[in-house]
CSV table of C-alpha atoms in Angstrom, one decimal:
chain,number,residue,atom,x,y,z
A,14,MET,CA,35.9,-48.8,-87.0
A,15,PRO,CA,33.5,-52.3,-88.4
A,16,ARG,CA,36.6,-53.9,-86.8
A,17,LEU,CA,36.0,-51.9,-83.7
A,18,LEU,CA,32.8,-53.0,-83.2
A,19,ARG,CA,33.5,-57.1,-83.6
A,20,ARG,CA,35.4,-55.8,-80.7
A,21,ALA,CA,32.7,-54.2,-78.5
A,22,LEU,CA,29.9,-56.2,-79.6
A,23,PRO,CA,30.2,-59.8,-77.2
A,24,PRO,CA,30.4,-57.9,-74.1
A,25,LEU,CA,27.5,-55.3,-74.6
A,26,LEU,CA,25.2,-58.6,-75.3
A,27,ILE,CA,27.0,-60.5,-72.3
A,28,LEU,CA,26.3,-57.6,-70.4
A,29,ALA,CA,22.3,-57.4,-71.5
A,30,ALA,CA,22.0,-60.8,-71.2
A,31,ALA,CA,22.3,-61.1,-67.4
A,32,ILE,CA,19.8,-58.1,-67.1
A,33,VAL,CA,17.4,-59.9,-69.1
A,34,GLY,CA,18.0,-63.5,-66.4
A,35,PHE,CA,18.2,-60.8,-63.6
A,36,LEU,CA,14.8,-59.2,-65.1
A,37,VAL,CA,12.9,-62.6,-65.5
A,38,LEU,CA,14.2,-64.8,-61.9
A,39,ARG,CA,12.6,-61.3,-60.4
A,40,ALA,CA,9.8,-61.8,-61.3
A,41,THR,CA,9.6,-65.7,-61.5
A,42,GLY,CA,10.3,-65.6,-57.8
A,43,PRO,CA,8.6,-66.6,-55.0
A,44,GLU,CA,7.9,-62.7,-53.0
A,45,ALA,CA,8.9,-62.1,-49.7
A,46,PRO,CA,6.4,-61.4,-47.0
A,47,ALA,CA,5.8,-57.9,-45.8
A,48,PRO,CA,7.4,-56.9,-42.5
A,49,GLU,CA,4.9,-57.1,-39.1
A,50,ALA,CA,4.4,-53.1,-38.0
A,51,THR,CA,5.0,-53.3,-34.9
A,52,GLU,CA,2.8,-49.8,-32.2
A,53,ARG,CA,6.5,-48.3,-29.9
A,54,THR,CA,6.1,-48.4,-25.6
A,55,TRP,CA,7.3,-46.2,-24.2
A,56,PRO,CA,8.6,-47.3,-20.3
A,57,VAL,CA,7.9,-44.7,-17.3
A,58,GLN,CA,7.9,-44.6,-14.5
A,59,GLY,CA,4.6,-44.2,-11.6
A,60,LEU,CA,3.3,-42.8,-9.3
A,61,VAL,CA,0.5,-44.4,-7.0
A,62,ALA,CA,-1.5,-41.9,-6.7
A,63,GLU,CA,-3.0,-41.7,-2.6
A,64,LEU,CA,-6.0,-39.1,-2.1
A,65,GLY,CA,-5.9,-37.1,1.2
A,66,GLU,CA,-6.2,-34.3,3.0
A,67,HIS,CA,-3.0,-32.2,2.8
A,68,HIS,CA,-2.4,-28.6,4.3
A,69,PRO,CA,-0.7,-26.9,0.1
A,70,GLY,CA,1.3,-23.9,1.2
A,71,ILE,CA,2.9,-21.1,-1.1
A,72,LEU,CA,6.9,-19.3,-1.0
A,73,LEU,CA,6.4,-15.9,-2.1
A,74,ASN,CA,9.3,-13.3,-2.7
A,75,GLY,CA,7.6,-10.2,-1.8
A,76,ARG,CA,9.6,-6.8,0.5
A,77,SER,CA,8.8,-5.2,3.7
A,78,ALA,CA,7.5,-1.9,3.3
A,79,SER,CA,5.7,0.6,6.1
A,80,ALA,CA,1.8,1.4,5.6
A,81,GLN,CA,3.7,4.7,7.8
A,82,THR,CA,7.1,6.1,6.5
A,83,ALA,CA,6.8,9.4,7.0
A,84,THR,CA,9.6,12.3,5.5
A,85,LEU,CA,9.4,15.4,8.4
A,86,ARG,CA,9.4,18.9,7.2
A,87,ALA,CA,10.7,22.0,8.6
A,88,ALA,CA,7.7,24.1,9.5
A,89,VAL,CA,10.0,27.0,11.4
A,90,GLU,CA,13.7,28.8,10.0
A,91,GLY,CA,16.3,28.8,11.2
A,92,GLU,CA,19.4,27.4,12.2
A,93,ILE,CA,19.8,23.6,12.9
A,94,GLU,CA,21.2,23.7,16.6
A,95,ALA,CA,21.4,20.0,17.4
A,96,VAL,CA,21.3,16.2,15.4
A,97,PRO,CA,20.3,13.8,18.1
A,98,ALA,CA,19.1,11.1,15.1
A,99,ARG,CA,21.8,9.1,13.4
A,100,ILE,CA,20.4,6.7,10.8
A,101,GLY,CA,19.2,3.5,11.8
A,102,ALA,CA,18.5,4.7,15.4
A,103,ARG,CA,15.4,2.8,16.3
A,104,MET,CA,13.2,6.3,18.4
A,105,GLU,CA,10.9,5.8,20.5
A,106,ALA,CA,7.2,8.6,20.2
A,107,GLY,CA,8.4,12.4,22.0
A,108,GLU,CA,12.4,11.4,21.4
A,109,THR,CA,14.0,14.2,20.2
A,110,LEU,CA,15.3,13.3,16.7
A,111,LEU,CA,16.3,17.8,15.8
A,112,ARG,CA,16.5,20.7,17.4
A,113,ILE,CA,15.8,24.5,15.3
A,114,ASP,CA,18.1,27.3,16.5
A,115,PRO,CA,14.9,28.2,19.0
A,116,ARG,CA,15.7,32.0,19.7
A,117,GLU,CA,13.5,33.9,16.0
A,118,ALA,CA,10.9,31.9,17.1
A,119,GLU,CA,11.2,33.3,20.9
A,120,LEU,CA,11.4,37.1,19.6
A,121,LEU,CA,8.7,36.3,17.4
A,122,LEU,CA,5.9,34.9,20.6
A,123,VAL,CA,7.3,38.3,22.0
A,124,GLN,CA,5.9,40.0,19.4
A,125,ARG,CA,2.9,38.8,19.5
A,126,THR,CA,2.2,38.6,23.1
A,127,ALA,CA,3.0,42.7,23.6
A,128,GLU,CA,0.3,43.3,20.4
A,129,ARG,CA,-2.3,41.0,21.8
A,130,ARG,CA,-2.0,42.6,25.1
A,131,GLU,CA,-2.2,46.1,24.0
A,132,LEU,CA,-5.3,45.7,21.8
A,133,GLU,CA,-6.2,44.1,25.2
A,134,GLY,CA,-6.7,47.5,26.8
A,135,ALA,CA,-7.8,48.4,23.0
A,136,LYS,CA,-10.7,46.3,24.2
A,137,GLU,CA,-11.3,47.7,28.2
A,138,SER,CA,-10.8,51.1,26.6
A,139,GLU,CA,-14.6,50.5,24.3
A,140,GLU,CA,-16.0,48.9,26.9
A,141,ILE,CA,-15.5,51.7,29.4
A,142,ARG,CA,-16.3,54.3,26.9
A,143,ALA,CA,-19.5,52.3,26.4
A,144,ARG,CA,-20.2,52.3,29.9
A,145,PHE,CA,-19.9,56.0,30.4
A,146,ASP,CA,-21.8,56.7,26.6
A,147,ARG,CA,-24.7,55.2,28.7
A,148,GLU,CA,-24.5,56.9,31.8
A,149,ALA,CA,-23.5,60.5,30.4
A,150,LEU,CA,-27.1,60.0,27.6
A,151,VAL,CA,-29.0,60.0,30.9
A,152,ARG,CA,-27.7,63.3,32.1
A,153,GLU,CA,-28.0,64.5,28.4
A,154,ARG,CA,-32.1,63.7,28.5
A,155,GLU,CA,-32.8,65.8,31.9
A,156,LEU,CA,-29.9,68.4,30.4
A,157,LEU,CA,-32.5,68.5,26.7
A,158,GLU,CA,-35.5,68.5,28.8
A,159,ILE,CA,-34.1,71.3,31.4
A,160,ALA,CA,-33.4,73.3,27.6
A,161,GLU,CA,-36.9,73.2,26.6
A,162,ARG,CA,-38.0,74.3,30.1
A,163,GLY,CA,-36.0,76.9,29.2
A,164,LEU,CA,-37.3,78.0,26.2
A,165,ARG,CA,-40.2,77.3,26.6
A,166,ARG,CA,-39.6,80.1,30.2
A,167,ALA,CA,-38.2,82.7,28.3
A,168,GLN,CA,-41.1,82.6,25.1
A,169,ASN,CA,-44.1,83.0,28.6
A,170,LEU,CA,-42.1,85.6,29.7
A,171,ARG,CA,-41.4,87.3,26.4
A,172,GLU,CA,-45.0,87.5,25.8
A,173,ARG,CA,-45.9,89.4,28.7
A,174,ASP,CA,-43.4,92.0,27.9
A,175,LEU,CA,-41.2,90.4,30.8
A,176,GLY,CA,-38.2,89.4,28.4
A,177,SER,CA,-36.1,90.4,26.1
A,178,GLU,CA,-35.9,88.8,22.9
A,179,THR,CA,-32.2,87.6,23.5
A,180,ASP,CA,-33.4,86.2,26.1
A,181,VAL,CA,-35.8,84.0,23.8
A,182,ASP,CA,-33.2,84.3,21.7
A,183,THR,CA,-30.8,82.8,24.0
A,184,ALA,CA,-32.8,79.7,25.4
A,185,ARG,CA,-33.6,78.1,22.3
A,186,GLU,CA,-29.3,77.7,21.1
A,187,ALA,CA,-29.2,75.8,24.6
A,188,LEU,CA,-32.0,73.5,23.8
A,189,GLU,CA,-30.7,73.4,20.2
A,190,GLN,CA,-26.9,72.9,22.0
A,191,ALA,CA,-29.0,69.9,24.1
A,192,SER,CA,-30.3,68.5,21.2
A,193,LEU,CA,-27.8,67.9,19.6
A,194,THR,CA,-25.1,66.9,22.0
A,195,LEU,CA,-28.1,64.0,22.4
A,196,ASP,CA,-27.5,63.0,19.0
A,197,ASN,CA,-24.0,62.2,19.8
A,198,ARG,CA,-24.4,60.2,22.4
A,199,GLU,CA,-27.1,58.2,21.4
A,200,GLN,CA,-25.3,58.0,18.0
A,201,ALA,CA,-21.9,57.2,20.3
A,202,MET,CA,-24.1,54.5,21.5
A,203,ALA,CA,-25.1,53.3,18.1
A,204,ASP,CA,-21.5,52.4,16.8
A,205,ALA,CA,-21.2,50.5,20.1
A,206,PRO,CA,-21.4,47.1,18.9
A,207,MET,CA,-19.6,47.5,16.4
A,208,ARG,CA,-16.8,49.1,17.5
A,209,MET,CA,-16.2,45.8,20.0
A,210,ALA,CA,-16.3,43.5,17.6
A,211,GLN,CA,-14.5,45.4,15.9
A,212,ALA,CA,-11.7,45.3,18.6
A,213,GLU,CA,-13.2,41.2,19.4
A,214,ALA,CA,-11.9,40.8,16.2
A,215,ARG,CA,-8.7,42.7,16.7
A,216,LEU,CA,-8.0,40.4,19.5
A,217,GLU,CA,-8.8,37.6,18.6
A,218,ARG,CA,-6.8,37.4,14.9
A,219,ALA,CA,-3.9,39.1,17.4
A,220,ARG,CA,-4.0,36.3,20.7
A,221,ALA,CA,-3.8,33.4,17.5
A,222,ALA,CA,-0.7,34.9,16.1
A,223,GLU,CA,-0.2,33.9,19.7
A,224,ASP,CA,-0.9,31.1,19.6
A,225,GLN,CA,0.7,30.1,16.0
A,226,ALA,CA,4.5,31.9,17.9
A,227,HIS,CA,3.9,28.8,20.5
A,228,ILE,CA,3.4,26.1,18.1
A,229,ASP,CA,5.9,28.3,16.2
A,230,LEU,CA,8.8,28.4,19.3
A,231,GLU,CA,7.2,23.8,19.5
A,232,ARG,CA,8.3,23.2,16.5
A,233,THR,CA,11.9,24.2,17.1
A,234,THR,CA,12.0,20.8,18.3
A,235,ILE,CA,10.8,18.7,15.8
A,236,THR,CA,10.3,14.6,17.2
A,237,ALA,CA,9.0,11.1,16.7
A,238,PRO,CA,5.9,10.8,15.6
A,239,PHE,CA,5.5,7.1,16.7
A,240,ASP,CA,8.0,4.1,17.8
A,241,ALA,CA,10.4,3.9,14.2
A,242,ARG,CA,13.2,3.5,12.2
A,243,ILE,CA,15.2,6.0,10.9
A,244,VAL,CA,15.9,6.3,7.1
A,245,GLU,CA,16.8,9.6,6.7
A,246,VAL,CA,18.7,12.5,7.6
A,247,GLU,CA,18.9,14.6,5.6
A,248,VAL,CA,20.6,17.9,7.2
A,249,ALA,CA,23.6,19.3,9.4
A,250,VAL,CA,24.3,20.7,12.8
A,251,GLY,CA,24.7,24.3,11.2
A,252,GLU,CA,22.5,24.8,7.7
A,253,ARG,CA,19.3,27.5,8.2
A,254,ALA,CA,16.3,25.7,7.9
A,255,ARG,CA,13.1,26.8,5.9
A,256,PRO,CA,10.0,26.1,5.9
A,257,GLY,CA,9.3,23.2,3.4
A,258,ASP,CA,13.2,22.2,3.5
A,259,PRO,CA,12.6,18.0,4.6
A,260,LEU,CA,14.6,16.9,7.3
A,261,VAL,CA,14.3,13.7,8.9
A,262,ARG,CA,13.0,9.8,7.0
A,263,LEU,CA,11.3,7.1,9.2
A,264,PHE,CA,8.4,4.3,9.2
A,265,ALA,CA,7.0,2.9,11.9
A,266,LEU,CA,8.1,0.2,13.4
A,267,ASP,CA,4.7,-1.4,14.4
A,268,ASP,CA,3.0,-0.9,11.3
A,269,LEU,CA,5.1,-3.0,8.6
A,270,GLU,CA,3.9,-4.8,6.0
A,271,ILE,CA,5.3,-7.5,3.8
A,272,ARG,CA,3.9,-7.6,-0.3
A,273,ALA,CA,4.7,-10.0,-2.1
A,274,SER,CA,3.2,-11.5,-5.2
A,275,ILE,CA,0.5,-13.8,-5.2
A,276,PRO,CA,0.4,-16.4,-7.9
A,277,ALA,CA,-2.2,-16.5,-10.8
A,278,TYR,CA,-3.4,-19.9,-10.5
A,279,ILE,CA,-4.6,-19.6,-6.2
A,280,LEU,CA,-5.6,-16.6,-6.8
A,281,PRO,CA,-9.2,-17.5,-6.7
A,282,ARG,CA,-8.4,-19.2,-3.0
A,283,ILE,CA,-6.6,-17.0,-1.4
A,284,GLU,CA,-9.6,-14.1,-2.5
A,285,GLU,CA,-12.1,-17.0,-1.5
A,286,LEU,CA,-10.9,-17.7,1.9
A,287,LEU,CA,-10.4,-13.8,3.2
A,288,ASP,CA,-13.8,-13.3,1.9
A,289,ALA,CA,-14.7,-16.1,4.1
A,290,GLY,CA,-12.6,-14.9,6.9
A,291,GLU,CA,-9.9,-17.1,6.7
A,292,GLU,CA,-6.4,-16.5,9.0
A,293,LEU,CA,-3.9,-17.4,6.3
A,294,THR,CA,-0.5,-17.3,8.1
A,295,ALA,CA,2.5,-16.9,6.6
A,296,HIS,CA,5.8,-16.8,7.8
A,297,ALA,CA,10.3,-16.1,7.6
A,298,ARG,CA,13.5,-16.8,8.2
A,299,VAL,CA,15.4,-13.0,8.8
A,300,GLY,CA,19.1,-12.7,10.0
A,301,GLY,CA,18.1,-15.5,11.8
A,302,ARG,CA,15.4,-14.3,13.4
A,303,THR,CA,11.3,-15.6,12.4
A,304,VAL,CA,8.9,-13.3,11.2
A,305,ARG,CA,5.8,-13.7,11.7
A,306,THR,CA,2.3,-12.3,9.2
A,307,GLU,CA,-0.9,-13.0,8.4
A,308,LEU,CA,-2.1,-12.0,5.0
A,309,ALA,CA,-4.4,-8.8,5.9
A,310,ARG,CA,-6.2,-7.9,2.2
A,311,LEU,CA,-5.0,-7.7,-1.7
A,312,GLU,CA,-3.9,-5.0,-3.8
A,313,GLY,CA,-6.4,-3.1,-5.7
A,314,GLU,CA,-4.6,-3.7,-9.7
A,315,THR,CA,-1.3,-5.7,-10.8
A,316,ARG,CA,1.3,-4.5,-11.7
A,317,ALA,CA,3.6,-4.4,-15.0
A,318,GLY,CA,6.0,-7.5,-15.0
A,319,GLU,CA,3.8,-8.9,-13.5
A,320,ALA,CA,1.2,-12.1,-13.9
A,321,GLY,CA,-0.7,-11.7,-10.7
A,322,THR,CA,-1.8,-9.7,-8.0
A,323,ARG,CA,0.2,-8.3,-5.0
A,324,GLY,CA,-0.9,-9.2,-1.0
A,325,VAL,CA,0.0,-6.8,1.8
A,326,PHE,CA,0.6,-9.4,5.0
A,327,GLU,CA,0.4,-7.2,7.4
A,328,VAL,CA,4.1,-8.0,10.5
A,329,ARG,CA,3.0,-9.8,14.1
A,330,GLU,CA,6.4,-10.9,15.2
A,331,GLY,CA,9.8,-10.2,14.5
A,332,HIS,CA,9.7,-6.3,13.1
A,333,SER,CA,12.8,-6.2,14.7
A,334,ALA,CA,14.4,-8.2,11.8
A,335,LEU,CA,13.2,-6.4,8.8
A,336,ASN,CA,15.2,-3.6,7.3
A,337,LEU,CA,12.6,-1.0,5.1
A,338,ASN,CA,12.5,-2.8,0.9
A,339,ARG,CA,14.4,-5.8,2.6
A,340,PHE,CA,13.7,-8.6,0.6
A,341,VAL,CA,11.4,-11.1,1.8
A,342,GLU,CA,11.4,-14.9,1.3
A,343,LEU,CA,8.2,-15.6,2.4
A,344,THR,CA,6.6,-19.3,2.8
A,345,LEU,CA,2.6,-19.7,3.7
A,346,ARG,CA,0.4,-21.8,4.8
A,347,LEU,CA,-3.5,-23.1,3.0
A,348,PRO,CA,-6.4,-24.8,5.2
A,349,ALA,CA,-6.3,-28.1,4.2
A,350,GLU,CA,-7.2,-29.5,1.0
A,351,ALA,CA,-9.8,-33.1,1.2
A,352,ASP,CA,-9.4,-35.2,-1.8
A,353,SER,CA,-5.9,-33.7,-2.8
A,354,VAL,CA,-2.8,-35.3,-4.1
A,355,ALA,CA,0.9,-34.5,-3.8
A,356,VAL,CA,2.9,-35.2,-7.0
A,357,PRO,CA,6.8,-34.6,-8.4
A,358,TYR,CA,6.8,-31.7,-10.9
A,359,GLU,CA,7.9,-34.6,-13.7
A,360,ALA,CA,4.3,-35.4,-13.4
A,361,LEU,CA,3.1,-32.4,-14.1
A,362,TYR,CA,3.1,-30.7,-18.2
A,363,GLY,CA,2.6,-27.0,-17.8
A,364,ARG,CA,0.6,-25.5,-15.7
A,365,ASP,CA,-1.6,-28.3,-14.7
A,366,GLN,CA,-2.0,-31.4,-16.5
A,367,ILE,CA,-0.6,-35.1,-16.0
A,368,PHE,CA,-1.0,-37.8,-17.3
A,369,ARG,CA,-2.2,-41.3,-15.6
A,370,VAL,CA,-1.9,-45.0,-17.2
A,371,VAL,CA,-5.3,-46.8,-18.5
A,372,ASP,CA,-5.0,-50.3,-20.1
A,373,ASP,CA,-1.9,-49.4,-20.6
A,374,ARG,CA,-2.3,-45.8,-22.5
A,375,MET,CA,-1.5,-42.7,-21.1
A,376,GLN,CA,-4.4,-40.2,-20.6
A,377,SER,CA,-4.4,-36.0,-19.7
A,378,LEU,CA,-6.6,-34.5,-16.6
A,379,ARG,CA,-6.5,-31.2,-16.4
A,380,VAL,CA,-5.8,-30.9,-12.1
A,381,GLU,CA,-6.7,-28.0,-10.2
A,382,ARG,CA,-3.1,-26.6,-8.1
A,383,LEU,CA,-3.9,-26.3,-4.8
A,384,GLY,CA,-0.2,-25.0,-4.2
A,385,GLU,CA,2.8,-26.9,-3.8
A,386,PHE,CA,3.8,-29.3,-0.5
A,387,VAL,CA,6.6,-31.2,1.1
A,388,THR,CA,7.1,-34.3,2.6
A,389,ASP,CA,9.7,-35.1,5.7
A,390,ALA,CA,12.4,-35.9,3.7
A,391,GLY,CA,12.1,-33.2,2.1
A,392,ASP,CA,10.7,-33.3,-1.9
A,393,VAL,CA,8.9,-30.8,-3.0
A,394,ARG,CA,5.8,-32.1,-4.6
A,395,ALA,CA,2.7,-30.0,-6.0
A,396,LEU,CA,-1.0,-30.3,-4.6
A,397,ILE,CA,-3.2,-31.0,-7.1
A,398,ARG,CA,-6.8,-32.2,-7.2
A,399,HIS,CA,-9.8,-33.6,-9.9
A,400,PRO,CA,-12.7,-35.4,-9.1
A,401,ASP,CA,-12.2,-38.2,-11.6
A,402,LEU,CA,-8.4,-39.1,-9.6
A,403,GLU,CA,-8.7,-41.9,-7.7
A,404,THR,CA,-6.0,-43.7,-4.9
A,405,GLY,CA,-4.8,-46.7,-6.5
A,406,ASP,CA,-4.4,-44.4,-9.9
A,407,ILE,CA,-0.7,-44.7,-11.8
A,408,LEU,CA,0.5,-42.0,-12.8
A,409,VAL,CA,3.4,-40.9,-15.2
A,410,ALA,CA,6.0,-39.2,-12.5
A,411,THR,CA,8.3,-39.0,-16.3
A,412,ARG,CA,8.8,-36.3,-18.6
A,413,LEU,CA,7.8,-37.6,-22.4
A,414,PRO,CA,8.4,-34.9,-24.8
A,415,ASN,CA,6.0,-36.8,-27.6
A,416,ALA,CA,3.6,-37.2,-24.1
A,417,VAL,CA,-0.4,-37.4,-25.8
A,418,ASP,CA,-3.8,-39.1,-24.3
A,419,GLY,CA,-4.0,-42.7,-25.8
A,420,LEU,CA,0.4,-43.4,-26.2
A,421,LYS,CA,1.2,-46.6,-25.7
A,422,VAL,CA,3.7,-47.4,-22.7
A,423,GLU,CA,5.3,-49.3,-20.1
A,424,VAL,CA,5.1,-48.3,-16.8
A,425,GLU,CA,8.3,-49.6,-15.1
A,426,GLU,CA,8.0,-49.0,-11.2
A,427,PRO,CA,5.2,-47.2,-9.5
A,428,GLY,CA,6.6,-45.1,-6.7
A,429,GLU,CA,7.3,-44.7,-2.9
A,430,ARG,CA,3.6,-43.3,-1.8
A,431,PRO,CA,4.0,-39.3,0.1
A,432,ASP,CA,3.6,-38.9,3.9
A,433,ARG,CA,1.2,-36.3,3.9
A,434,ASP,CA,1.4,-37.4,7.7
A,435,ALA,CA,4.6,-35.3,8.7
A,436,ALA,CA,4.1,-33.1,5.6
A,437,ILE,CA,5.9,-29.7,6.0
A,438,PRO,CA,3.7,-26.4,3.7
A,439,ARG,CA,6.0,-24.7,1.0
A,440,ALA,CA,5.9,-24.0,-2.4
A,441,SER,CA,8.6,-22.5,-5.2
A,442,ASP,CA,6.0,-21.1,-7.6
A,443,SER,CA,6.2,-17.4,-7.0
A,444,ASN,CA,5.7,-15.5,-9.8
A,445,GLY,CA,2.6,-17.1,-10.5
A,446,GLU,CA,3.2,-17.4,-14.2
A,447,GLN,CA,5.3,-21.8,-14.5
A,448,ASP,CA,7.5,-24.0,-12.2
A,449,PRO,CA,11.5,-23.6,-12.7
A,450,ASN,CA,11.0,-27.8,-14.6
A,451,ASP,CA,7.6,-26.6,-17.4
A,452,ASP,CA,8.2,-27.1,-20.8
């Protein structure tokens, strides 16, 4: 064991001497200078802001609808005789869509006409009876007076013993009979207005039933209530229709609308323009044809799943190009906005934040979104406005993941200025939530 220790001791002493020497040299040697901290500069592309007057536009997605969509139903019962209407056909107002066999309605009309004539005769009979009662009343009053005189005469003769008691009784009976007859006639005269009113009421009911039968006969022929296009035909020849059964569904050609969701960010501006009476027009291309519309009003509720509010665009031109419930991409043109700037979407952070370069550092601005703008080169840009923006300001047109106020940047090369003179308004932020390139 001592022999092993003697063999291991020299290497350990050498190692310990080396460590001590290293520590001495490190403690007594000169200190290395600390590296200088340098701030990183981020290269960005710049855009020269040019304030001016631009016409913003909004691209909206909507569907066609009609303010007049009707389902025509059977008003009478009968077999379907003919169906000229066809799905997709355009029908003029008054044109026959469908016919129901009219024979049952014709028979009912004959019956109602007979009832009306019968009651007309009954009313005329009441009128004759009333006239006869008036004439008879005069005569019966005269007969009553005669009977009264006869009774007085018989009584006078009986008092002078020139007549018998039987003669007096006979005269009294004649007077009572004349009085009873007069009472009955007066009662009949008093009831005459009531009988006439009842006869008139029965006749009026009969006339109304006859008119209804005429209407039911006319309703066996179903016609277009307005210039329309057929959406659906529910029946075929030979089927039996009952009152209330659906027959044909159609919509008005001259009362078409397009209902499109308007983004929330532009909604206050739209409401302001509508309240001011501004005419807001929009157009679309459908099947190679141009459809021109005008924003008439906004719906009164925000639908589930939509961030914006739907606008109702009344179709002014191009009705024939639209089917019901067709998807339509509308371009809404807004009045010119002064002191506005068109910037690429790369310059937007989120919905309404941009950065400009001030003393080689980024400065954020919350801007007002006015819509969209397309240059004559076809570049889609966002139209913005801010009271602090001035012509000549350099805007950051590069997306930086760490963009914050005060970040040091180096502008590589300002981009070309937008050409606002030959621009066409368009937009793509139609859902009111976020641009496709927003973070």
